Coordinates of N, CA and C in Angstrom, one line a residue:
Chain W
M245 N 18.0 -9.7 -28.9 CA 18.1 -10.1 -30.3 C 16.7 -10.7 -30.7
S246 N 16.2 -10.2 -31.8 CA 14.9 -10.7 -32.3 C 15.1 -11.5 -33.5
A247 N 16.3 -11.7 -33.9 CA 16.5 -12.5 -35.2 C 16.1 -13.9 -35.0
R248 N 15.6 -14.5 -36.1 CA 15.2 -15.9 -36.0 C 15.2 -16.6 -37.3
I249 N 15.1 -17.9 -37.3 CA 15.1 -18.6 -38.5 C 13.7 -19.0 -38.8
T250 N 13.3 -18.7 -40.0 CA 11.9 -19.1 -40.5 C 12.1 -20.2 -41.5
N251 N 11.0 -20.8 -41.9 CA 11.1 -21.8 -43.0 C 9.8 -22.0 -43.7
H252 N 9.9 -22.7 -44.8 CA 8.7 -23.0 -45.7 C 8.4 -24.5 -45.7
I253 N 8.7 -25.1 -44.6 CA 8.6 -26.6 -44.6 C 7.1 -27.0 -44.8
R254 N 6.2 -26.3 -44.2 CA 4.8 -26.7 -44.3 C 4.3 -26.6 -45.7
L255 N 4.7 -25.5 -46.4 CA 4.3 -25.3 -47.8 C 4.9 -26.4 -48.7
L256 N 6.2 -26.7 -48.4 CA 6.9 -27.7 -49.2 C 6.4 -29.1 -48.9
R257 N 5.9 -29.4 -47.7 CA 5.3 -30.7 -47.4 C 4.0 -30.8 -48.2
F258 N 3.3 -29.7 -48.3 CA 2.0 -29.7 -49.0 C 2.2 -29.9 -50.5
M259 N 3.3 -29.3 -51.0 CA 3.6 -29.4 -52.4 C 4.2 -30.8 -52.7
A260 N 4.6 -31.5 -51.7 CA 5.2 -32.8 -51.9 C 4.2 -33.9 -51.6
G261 N 3.0 -33.7 -52.2 CA 1.9 -34.7 -52.0 C 1.4 -34.7 -50.6
E262 N 1.3 -33.6 -49.9 CA 0.8 -33.5 -48.6 C 1.5 -34.5 -47.6
M263 N 2.8 -34.5 -47.8 CA 3.7 -35.3 -46.9 C 3.4 -35.0 -45.4
T264 N 3.3 -36.0 -44.6 CA 3.0 -35.7 -43.2 C 4.3 -35.4 -42.4
Q265 N 4.2 -34.8 -41.3 CA 5.3 -34.5 -40.4 C 6.1 -35.8 -40.1
A266 N 5.3 -36.8 -39.8 CA 5.9 -38.1 -39.4 C 6.7 -38.7 -40.6
E267 N 6.2 -38.5 -41.8 CA 6.9 -39.1 -43.0 C 8.2 -38.3 -43.2
L268 N 8.1 -37.0 -43.1 CA 9.3 -36.2 -43.2 C 10.3 -36.6 -42.1
G269 N 9.8 -36.7 -40.9 CA 10.7 -37.1 -39.8 C 11.4 -38.4 -40.0
E270 N 10.7 -39.4 -40.6 CA 11.3 -40.7 -40.9 C 12.4 -40.6 -41.9
K271 N 12.2 -39.7 -42.9 CA 13.2 -39.6 -44.0 C 14.5 -39.0 -43.5
I272 N 14.4 -38.1 -42.4 CA 15.6 -37.4 -42.0 C 16.0 -37.8 -40.6
G273 N 15.4 -38.8 -40.0 CA 15.8 -39.2 -38.7 C 15.5 -38.3 -37.5
L274 N 14.3 -37.6 -37.6 CA 13.8 -36.8 -36.6 C 12.4 -37.3 -36.2
T275 N 12.0 -37.0 -34.9 CA 10.7 -37.4 -34.5 C 9.7 -36.4 -35.1
R276 N 8.4 -36.9 -35.1 CA 7.3 -36.0 -35.6 C 7.3 -34.7 -34.8
Q277 N 7.5 -34.8 -33.5 CA 7.4 -33.6 -32.7 C 8.5 -32.6 -33.0
T278 N 9.7 -33.1 -33.3 CA 10.8 -32.2 -33.7 C 10.5 -31.5 -35.0
V279 N 9.9 -32.2 -36.0 CA 9.6 -31.6 -37.2 C 8.5 -30.5 -37.0
A280 N 7.5 -30.8 -36.1 CA 6.5 -29.8 -35.8 C 7.1 -28.6 -35.1
A281 N 8.1 -28.8 -34.2 CA 8.8 -27.7 -33.6 C 9.6 -26.9 -34.5
I282 N 10.2 -27.5 -35.5 CA 11.0 -26.8 -36.5 C 10.0 -25.9 -37.4
E283 N 9.0 -26.6 -37.8 CA 8.0 -25.8 -38.6 C 7.4 -24.6 -37.9
A284 N 7.2 -24.8 -36.6 CA 6.6 -23.7 -35.8 C 7.7 -22.7 -35.4
G285 N 8.9 -22.9 -35.8 CA 10.0 -22.0 -35.4 C 10.4 -22.1 -33.9
K286 N 10.0 -23.2 -33.3 CA 10.3 -23.3 -31.9 C 11.7 -24.0 -31.7
Y287 N 12.2 -24.6 -32.7 CA 13.5 -25.2 -32.7 C 14.3 -25.0 -34.0
S288 N 15.5 -24.6 -33.8 CA 16.4 -24.4 -35.0 C 17.2 -25.7 -35.2
P289 N 17.0 -26.4 -36.3 CA 17.7 -27.6 -36.5 C 19.2 -27.5 -36.7
T290 N 19.9 -28.5 -36.5 CA 21.4 -28.5 -36.8 C 21.5 -28.3 -38.3
L291 N 22.7 -27.9 -38.7 CA 23.0 -27.7 -40.1 C 22.7 -29.0 -40.9
E292 N 23.2 -30.1 -40.3 CA 23.0 -31.4 -41.0 C 21.5 -31.7 -41.2
A293 N 20.7 -31.5 -40.2 CA 19.3 -31.7 -40.3 C 18.7 -30.8 -41.4
A294 N 19.1 -29.5 -41.4 CA 18.6 -28.6 -42.3 C 18.9 -29.0 -43.7
F295 N 20.1 -29.5 -44.0 CA 20.5 -29.9 -45.3 C 19.7 -31.2 -45.7
R296 N 19.4 -32.0 -44.7 CA 18.6 -33.3 -45.0 C 17.2 -32.9 -45.4
I297 N 16.6 -31.9 -44.7 CA 15.3 -31.5 -45.1 C 15.3 -30.9 -46.5
A298 N 16.2 -30.0 -46.8 CA 16.3 -29.4 -48.1 C 16.5 -30.5 -49.2
Q299 N 17.2 -31.5 -48.8 CA 17.5 -32.6 -49.8 C 16.2 -33.4 -50.1
V300 N 15.4 -33.6 -49.0 CA 14.1 -34.3 -49.2 C 13.2 -33.6 -50.2
F301 N 13.2 -32.3 -50.2 CA 12.4 -31.5 -51.1 C 13.1 -31.1 -52.4
G302 N 14.3 -31.5 -52.5 CA 15.1 -31.2 -53.7 C 15.3 -29.7 -53.9
K303 N 15.4 -28.9 -52.8 CA 15.6 -27.5 -52.9 C 16.9 -27.1 -52.2
P304 N 17.4 -25.9 -52.7 CA 18.6 -25.4 -51.9 C 18.2 -25.0 -50.5
L305 N 19.2 -24.9 -49.7 CA 18.9 -24.6 -48.3 C 18.2 -23.3 -48.1
D306 N 18.6 -22.3 -48.8 CA 18.0 -21.0 -48.6 C 16.6 -20.8 -49.2
E307 N 16.1 -21.9 -49.9 CA 14.7 -21.9 -50.3 C 13.8 -22.5 -49.2
V308 N 14.4 -23.2 -48.3 CA 13.7 -23.9 -47.2 C 13.8 -23.0 -45.9
F309 N 15.0 -22.5 -45.6 CA 15.2 -21.8 -44.4 C 15.6 -20.3 -44.7
Q310 N 15.1 -19.4 -44.0 CA 15.5 -18.0 -44.1 C 15.9 -17.4 -42.8
W311 N 16.8 -16.6 -42.8 CA 17.3 -15.9 -41.6 C 16.7 -14.5 -41.6
E312 N 15.9 -14.3 -40.6 CA 15.3 -12.9 -40.4 C 16.0 -12.2 -39.3
G313 N 17.0 -11.5 -39.8 CA 17.8 -10.7 -38.8 C 17.3 -9.4 -38.5
Chain L
M277 N 1.9 -33.4 -27.2 CA 3.1 -33.3 -26.3 C 4.1 -34.4 -26.6
P278 N 5.4 -34.0 -26.8 CA 6.4 -35.0 -27.1 C 6.5 -36.1 -26.0
F279 N 6.8 -37.3 -26.4 CA 6.8 -38.5 -25.5 C 7.8 -38.2 -24.4
R280 N 8.9 -37.7 -24.7 CA 10.0 -37.4 -23.7 C 9.6 -36.3 -22.7
E281 N 8.8 -35.4 -23.2 CA 8.3 -34.4 -22.3 C 7.3 -35.0 -21.3
K282 N 6.5 -35.9 -21.8 CA 5.6 -36.6 -20.9 C 6.4 -37.4 -19.8
I283 N 7.5 -38.0 -20.2 CA 8.3 -38.8 -19.3 C 8.9 -37.8 -18.2
A284 N 9.3 -36.6 -18.7 CA 9.9 -35.7 -17.7 C 8.8 -35.2 -16.7
W285 N 7.6 -35.0 -17.2 CA 6.5 -34.7 -16.3 C 6.3 -35.8 -15.3
L286 N 6.3 -37.0 -15.8 CA 6.1 -38.2 -15.0 C 7.1 -38.3 -13.9
S287 N 8.4 -38.1 -14.3 CA 9.5 -38.2 -13.4 C 9.3 -37.1 -12.3
A288 N 9.0 -35.9 -12.7 CA 8.9 -34.8 -11.7 C 7.7 -35.1 -10.8
G289 N 6.6 -35.6 -11.3 CA 5.4 -35.9 -10.5 C 5.7 -37.1 -9.6
G290 N 6.4 -38.1 -10.1 CA 6.8 -39.3 -9.3 C 7.7 -38.9 -8.1
I291 N 8.6 -38.0 -8.3 CA 9.5 -37.5 -7.3 C 8.7 -36.8 -6.2
L292 N 7.8 -35.9 -6.7 CA 7.0 -35.1 -5.7 C 6.1 -36.0 -4.9
V293 N 5.5 -37.0 -5.6 CA 4.6 -37.9 -4.9 C 5.3 -38.7 -3.9
A294 N 6.6 -39.2 -4.2 CA 7.3 -40.0 -3.4 C 8.0 -39.3 -2.2
F295 N 8.7 -38.2 -2.6 CA 9.5 -37.5 -1.6 C 8.8 -36.4 -0.9
G296 N 7.7 -35.9 -1.4 CA 7.0 -34.8 -0.7 C 6.5 -35.3 0.7
P297 N 5.8 -36.4 0.7 CA 5.3 -36.9 2.0 C 6.5 -37.3 2.9
Y298 N 7.6 -37.8 2.3 CA 8.8 -38.2 3.1 C 9.4 -37.0 3.8
F299 N 9.6 -35.9 3.1 CA 10.2 -34.7 3.7 C 9.2 -34.0 4.7
A300 N 7.9 -34.1 4.4 CA 6.9 -33.6 5.3 C 7.0 -34.3 6.6
L301 N 7.1 -35.7 6.5 CA 7.2 -36.5 7.8 C 8.5 -36.1 8.5
V302 N 9.6 -36.0 7.8 CA 10.9 -35.7 8.4 C 10.8 -34.3 9.1
A303 N 10.2 -33.4 8.4 CA 10.1 -32.0 9.0 C 9.2 -32.0 10.3
M304 N 8.2 -32.9 10.3 CA 7.3 -32.9 11.4 C 7.9 -33.6 12.7
R305 N 8.9 -34.5 12.4 CA 9.6 -35.2 13.5 C 10.7 -34.3 14.1
Q306 N 10.2 -33.3 14.9 CA 11.2 -32.4 15.5 C 11.5 -32.8 17.0
P307 N 12.7 -32.8 17.5 CA 13.9 -32.4 16.7 C 14.3 -33.6 15.8
I308 N 14.9 -33.3 14.7 CA 15.5 -34.4 13.8 C 16.8 -34.8 14.5
T309 N 16.7 -35.9 15.2 CA 18.0 -36.3 15.9 C 18.7 -37.4 15.2
A310 N 18.3 -38.6 15.4 CA 19.1 -39.7 14.8 C 18.3 -40.5 13.8
L311 N 19.1 -41.2 12.9 CA 18.4 -42.0 11.9 C 17.9 -43.3 12.7
G312 N 16.7 -43.6 12.4 CA 16.1 -44.8 13.1 C 15.3 -45.6 12.1
P313 N 14.6 -46.6 12.7 CA 13.7 -47.4 11.8 C 12.6 -46.6 11.1
A314 N 12.1 -45.6 11.8 CA 11.1 -44.8 11.2 C 11.6 -44.0 9.9
T315 N 12.8 -43.5 10.0 CA 13.4 -42.8 8.9 C 13.7 -43.8 7.8
A316 N 14.2 -44.9 8.1 CA 14.6 -45.9 7.1 C 13.3 -46.4 6.4
T317 N 12.2 -46.6 7.2 CA 11.0 -47.1 6.6 C 10.4 -46.0 5.7
G318 N 10.5 -44.8 6.1 CA 10.0 -43.7 5.3 C 10.8 -43.6 4.0
F319 N 12.1 -43.7 4.1 CA 13.0 -43.7 2.9 C 12.7 -44.8 2.0
L320 N 12.5 -46.0 2.5 CA 12.2 -47.2 1.7 C 10.9 -47.0 1.0
A321 N 9.9 -46.5 1.7 CA 8.6 -46.3 1.2 C 8.6 -45.3 0.0
A322 N 9.5 -44.2 0.2 CA 9.6 -43.2 -0.8 C 10.2 -43.8 -2.1
I323 N 11.3 -44.6 -1.9 CA 11.9 -45.2 -3.1 C 11.0 -46.2 -3.8
V324 N 10.3 -47.0 -3.0 CA 9.3 -48.0 -3.6 C 8.2 -47.2 -4.4
T325 N 7.7 -46.1 -3.8 CA 6.7 -45.3 -4.4 C 7.2 -44.7 -5.7
L326 N 8.4 -44.2 -5.6 CA 9.0 -43.5 -6.8 C 9.1 -44.5 -8.0
V327 N 9.7 -45.7 -7.7 CA 9.9 -46.7 -8.7 C 8.5 -47.2 -9.3
A328 N 7.6 -47.4 -8.3 CA 6.3 -47.9 -8.8 C 5.5 -46.9 -9.6
V329 N 5.5 -45.6 -9.2 CA 4.8 -44.6 -9.9 C 5.4 -44.4 -11.3
I330 N 6.7 -44.3 -11.3 CA 7.4 -44.0 -12.6 C 7.2 -45.2 -13.6
T331 N 7.4 -46.4 -13.0 CA 7.3 -47.6 -13.9 C 5.9 -47.7 -14.5
V332 N 4.9 -47.7 -13.6 CA 3.5 -47.9 -14.0 C 3.1 -46.8 -15.0
A333 N 3.4 -45.6 -14.6 CA 3.0 -44.4 -15.5 C 3.7 -44.5 -16.8
S334 N 5.0 -44.8 -16.8 CA 5.7 -44.9 -18.1 C 5.2 -45.9 -19.0
I335 N 4.8 -47.1 -18.4 CA 4.3 -48.2 -19.2 C 2.9 -47.7 -19.9
I336 N 2.1 -47.0 -19.0 CA 0.8 -46.6 -19.6 C 1.0 -45.5 -20.7
V337 N 1.9 -44.6 -20.5 CA 2.2 -43.6 -21.5 C 2.8 -44.2 -22.7
A338 N 3.7 -45.2 -22.5 CA 4.3 -45.8 -23.7 C 3.3 -46.6 -24.5
L339 N 2.4 -47.3 -23.8 CA 1.3 -48.1 -24.5 C 0.3 -47.2 -25.2
T340 N 0.1 -46.0 -24.7 CA -0.9 -45.2 -25.3 C -0.3 -44.3 -26.4
N341 N 1.1 -44.3 -26.4 CA 1.8 -43.5 -27.5 C 2.9 -44.4 -28.1
L342 N 2.4 -45.6 -28.5 CA 3.4 -46.7 -28.9 C 4.3 -46.2 -30.0
R343 N 3.8 -45.5 -31.0 CA 4.7 -45.1 -32.1 C 5.8 -44.1 -31.6
D344 N 5.4 -43.1 -30.8 CA 6.3 -42.2 -30.3 C 7.3 -42.8 -29.4
A345 N 6.9 -43.8 -28.6 CA 7.7 -44.4 -27.6 C 8.8 -45.3 -28.3
Q346 N 8.5 -45.8 -29.5 CA 9.4 -46.6 -30.2 C 10.5 -45.8 -31.0
Q347 N 10.2 -44.5 -31.1 CA 11.2 -43.7 -31.9 C 12.4 -43.4 -31.0
P348 N 13.6 -43.6 -31.6 CA 14.8 -43.2 -30.8 C 14.9 -41.7 -30.6
S349 N 15.6 -41.3 -29.5 CA 15.7 -39.8 -29.3 C 16.5 -39.2 -30.5
D350 N 16.1 -38.0 -30.8 CA 16.7 -37.3 -32.0 C 17.6 -36.1 -31.5
E351 N 18.0 -35.3 -32.4 CA 19.0 -34.2 -32.0 C 18.3 -33.2 -31.0
R352 N 17.1 -33.0 -31.2 CA 16.4 -32.0 -30.3 C 16.3 -32.6 -28.9
D353 N 15.9 -33.9 -28.8 CA 15.8 -34.5 -27.5 C 17.2 -34.5 -26.8
R354 N 18.2 -34.8 -27.6 CA 19.6 -34.8 -27.0 C 20.0 -33.5 -26.6
A355 N 19.7 -32.4 -27.4 CA 20.1 -31.1 -27.0 C 19.4 -30.6 -25.7
I356 N 18.1 -30.9 -25.6 CA 17.3 -30.6 -24.5 C 17.8 -31.3 -23.2
S357 N 18.2 -32.6 -23.4 CA 18.7 -33.4 -22.3 C 20.1 -32.8 -21.8
R358 N 20.9 -32.5 -22.8 CA 22.2 -31.9 -22.4 C 22.1 -30.6 -21.7
R359 N 21.2 -29.7 -22.2 CA 20.9 -28.4 -21.5 C 20.4 -28.7 -20.1
A360 N 19.5 -29.6 -19.9 CA 18.9 -29.9 -18.6 C 20.0 -30.4 -17.6
L361 N 20.9 -31.3 -18.1 CA 21.9 -31.8 -17.3 C 22.9 -30.7 -16.9
A362 N 23.2 -29.8 -17.9 CA 24.2 -28.7 -17.7 C 23.6 -27.7 -16.6
F363 N 22.3 -27.6 -16.6 CA 21.7 -26.6 -15.7 C 21.5 -27.3 -14.3
A364 N 21.2 -28.6 -14.3 CA 20.9 -29.3 -13.0 C 22.2 -29.6 -12.3
Y365 N 23.3 -29.8 -13.0 CA 24.5 -30.3 -12.3 C 25.0 -29.2 -11.3
P366 N 25.2 -27.9 -11.7 CA 25.6 -27.0 -10.6 C 24.6 -26.8 -9.5
V367 N 23.3 -27.0 -9.8 CA 22.3 -26.9 -8.7 C 22.5 -28.1 -7.8
L368 N 22.8 -29.3 -8.3 CA 23.0 -30.4 -7.5 C 24.3 -30.2 -6.6
L369 N 25.4 -29.8 -7.3 CA 26.6 -29.5 -6.5 C 26.5 -28.5 -5.4
T370 N 25.8 -27.4 -5.7 CA 25.6 -26.4 -4.7 C 24.8 -26.9 -3.6
A371 N 23.7 -27.6 -3.9 CA 22.9 -28.2 -2.8 C 23.7 -29.2 -2.0
L372 N 24.5 -30.0 -2.7 CA 25.3 -31.0 -1.9 C 26.3 -30.3 -1.0
F373 N 27.0 -29.3 -1.5 CA 27.9 -28.5 -0.6 C 27.2 -27.9 0.6
A374 N 26.0 -27.4 0.3 CA 25.2 -26.8 1.4 C 24.8 -27.9 2.4
A375 N 24.5 -29.1 1.9 CA 24.2 -30.2 2.8 C 25.4 -30.5 3.6
L376 N 26.5 -30.6 3.0 CA 27.8 -30.9 3.8 C 28.1 -29.8 4.8
A377 N 27.7 -28.6 4.4 CA 28.0 -27.5 5.4 C 27.2 -27.6 6.7
T378 N 26.1 -28.4 6.6 CA 25.3 -28.5 7.9 C 26.1 -29.2 8.9
L379 N 27.1 -30.0 8.5 CA 28.0 -30.7 9.5 C 28.7 -29.7 10.3
F380 N 29.2 -28.6 9.6 CA 30.0 -27.6 10.3 C 29.2 -26.7 11.2
L381 N 27.9 -26.8 11.0 CA 26.9 -26.0 11.8 C 26.4 -26.8 13.0
G382 N 27.0 -28.0 13.1 CA 26.7 -28.8 14.3 C 25.5 -29.7 14.1
A383 N 25.0 -29.9 12.8 CA 23.9 -30.8 12.6 C 24.3 -32.2 12.7
G384 N 23.4 -33.1 13.0 CA 23.7 -34.5 13.2 C 23.6 -35.2 11.9
E385 N 23.8 -36.5 12.0 CA 23.8 -37.4 10.8 C 22.5 -37.4 10.1
S386 N 21.4 -37.4 10.9 CA 20.1 -37.4 10.3 C 19.8 -36.2 9.4
V387 N 20.2 -35.0 9.9 CA 20.1 -33.8 9.0 C 20.9 -33.9 7.8
L388 N 22.2 -34.4 8.0 CA 23.1 -34.5 6.8 C 22.5 -35.5 5.8
V389 N 22.0 -36.6 6.2 CA 21.5 -37.6 5.3 C 20.3 -37.0 4.5
N390 N 19.4 -36.4 5.3 CA 18.2 -35.8 4.6 C 18.5 -34.6 3.7
A391 N 19.6 -33.9 4.1 CA 20.0 -32.7 3.3 C 20.6 -33.2 2.0
V392 N 21.4 -34.3 2.1 CA 22.0 -34.9 0.8 C 20.8 -35.4 0.0
L393 N 19.9 -36.1 0.6 CA 18.8 -36.7 -0.2 C 18.0 -35.5 -0.8
G394 N 17.8 -34.4 -0.1 CA 17.1 -33.3 -0.6 C 17.8 -32.6 -1.8
A395 N 19.2 -32.7 -1.7 CA 20.0 -32.1 -2.8 C 19.8 -32.9 -4.1
I396 N 19.8 -34.2 -3.9 CA 19.6 -35.1 -5.0 C 18.2 -34.9 -5.6
V397 N 17.2 -34.8 -4.8 CA 15.8 -34.6 -5.2 C 15.7 -33.2 -6.0
L398 N 16.4 -32.2 -5.4 CA 16.3 -30.9 -6.0 C 17.0 -30.9 -7.4
G399 N 18.2 -31.6 -7.5 CA 18.9 -31.7 -8.7 C 18.0 -32.4 -9.8
E400 N 17.4 -33.5 -9.4 CA 16.6 -34.2 -10.3 C 15.3 -33.4 -10.8
L401 N 14.7 -32.7 -9.8 CA 13.6 -31.9 -10.2 C 14.0 -30.7 -11.1
T402 N 15.2 -30.2 -10.9 CA 15.7 -29.2 -11.8 C 15.9 -29.7 -13.2
R403 N 16.5 -30.9 -13.3 CA 16.7 -31.5 -14.6 C 15.3 -31.7 -15.3
C404 N 14.4 -32.3 -14.6 CA 13.0 -32.5 -15.2 C 12.4 -31.2 -15.6
G405 N 12.5 -30.2 -14.8 CA 11.9 -28.9 -15.0 C 12.5 -28.2 -16.3
V406 N 13.9 -28.3 -16.4 CA 14.5 -27.6 -17.5 C 14.2 -28.4 -18.8
E407 N 14.0 -29.7 -18.7 CA 13.6 -30.5 -19.9 C 12.2 -30.1 -20.3
I408 N 11.3 -30.0 -19.4 CA 10.0 -29.6 -19.7 C 10.0 -28.2 -20.4
L409 N 10.7 -27.3 -19.8 CA 10.8 -25.9 -20.4 C 11.4 -26.0 -21.8
G410 N 12.4 -26.9 -21.9 CA 13.1 -27.0 -23.2 C 12.1 -27.5 -24.3
Y411 N 11.2 -28.3 -24.0 CA 10.2 -28.8 -25.0 C 9.2 -27.7 -25.3
R412 N 9.0 -26.8 -24.3 CA 7.9 -25.8 -24.5 C 8.4 -24.5 -25.0
A413 N 9.7 -24.1 -24.7 CA 10.2 -22.8 -25.1 C 10.8 -22.9 -26.5
R414 N 11.0 -21.7 -27.1 CA 11.7 -21.6 -28.4 C 13.2 -21.9 -28.1
A415 N 13.8 -22.7 -28.9 CA 15.2 -23.0 -28.8 C 16.0 -23.0 -30.1

């Protein structure tokens, strides 16, 4: 299976005043390393964490995460 | 590198540094007959080395990564830890049963004790290894 979850977190962080990974992590209760892993597509967050990330940027979930099946 | 991955590397390194020489000494003492003062001393030395290496190294890593060290584990850390335990547990059980099987093959108490110790070391190394892989691989 080559399907994977991609995201626009890096772009959204940039557009949110160049928010750092650590700052985003603090807002959603994740470590900086986990935010980096999510951004890099190395870790797929739980649904709850995904919703929290989308909430921080004020975007619907599917504008932050995409399923490339 | 995530703080908890560093701790996993440290644990694996500490185990190898402590128990590598111990098992090398045990293997060189042929035949492995009875438990004696030499085995007890070696075992004690391995435990003291393990505790010392992991404690000192963990303090150094924590002090040089103070911010990361103060952060509680998050969902990814817990998922990686769960996966590592789930993988290491059957390895530990299999190795323990293999250790117990040495009794039926006529091995003595010294072999049994060291085989059980080896099983625990193998289980712990497996746990550390799967944790390290968990932090490095796509999950």
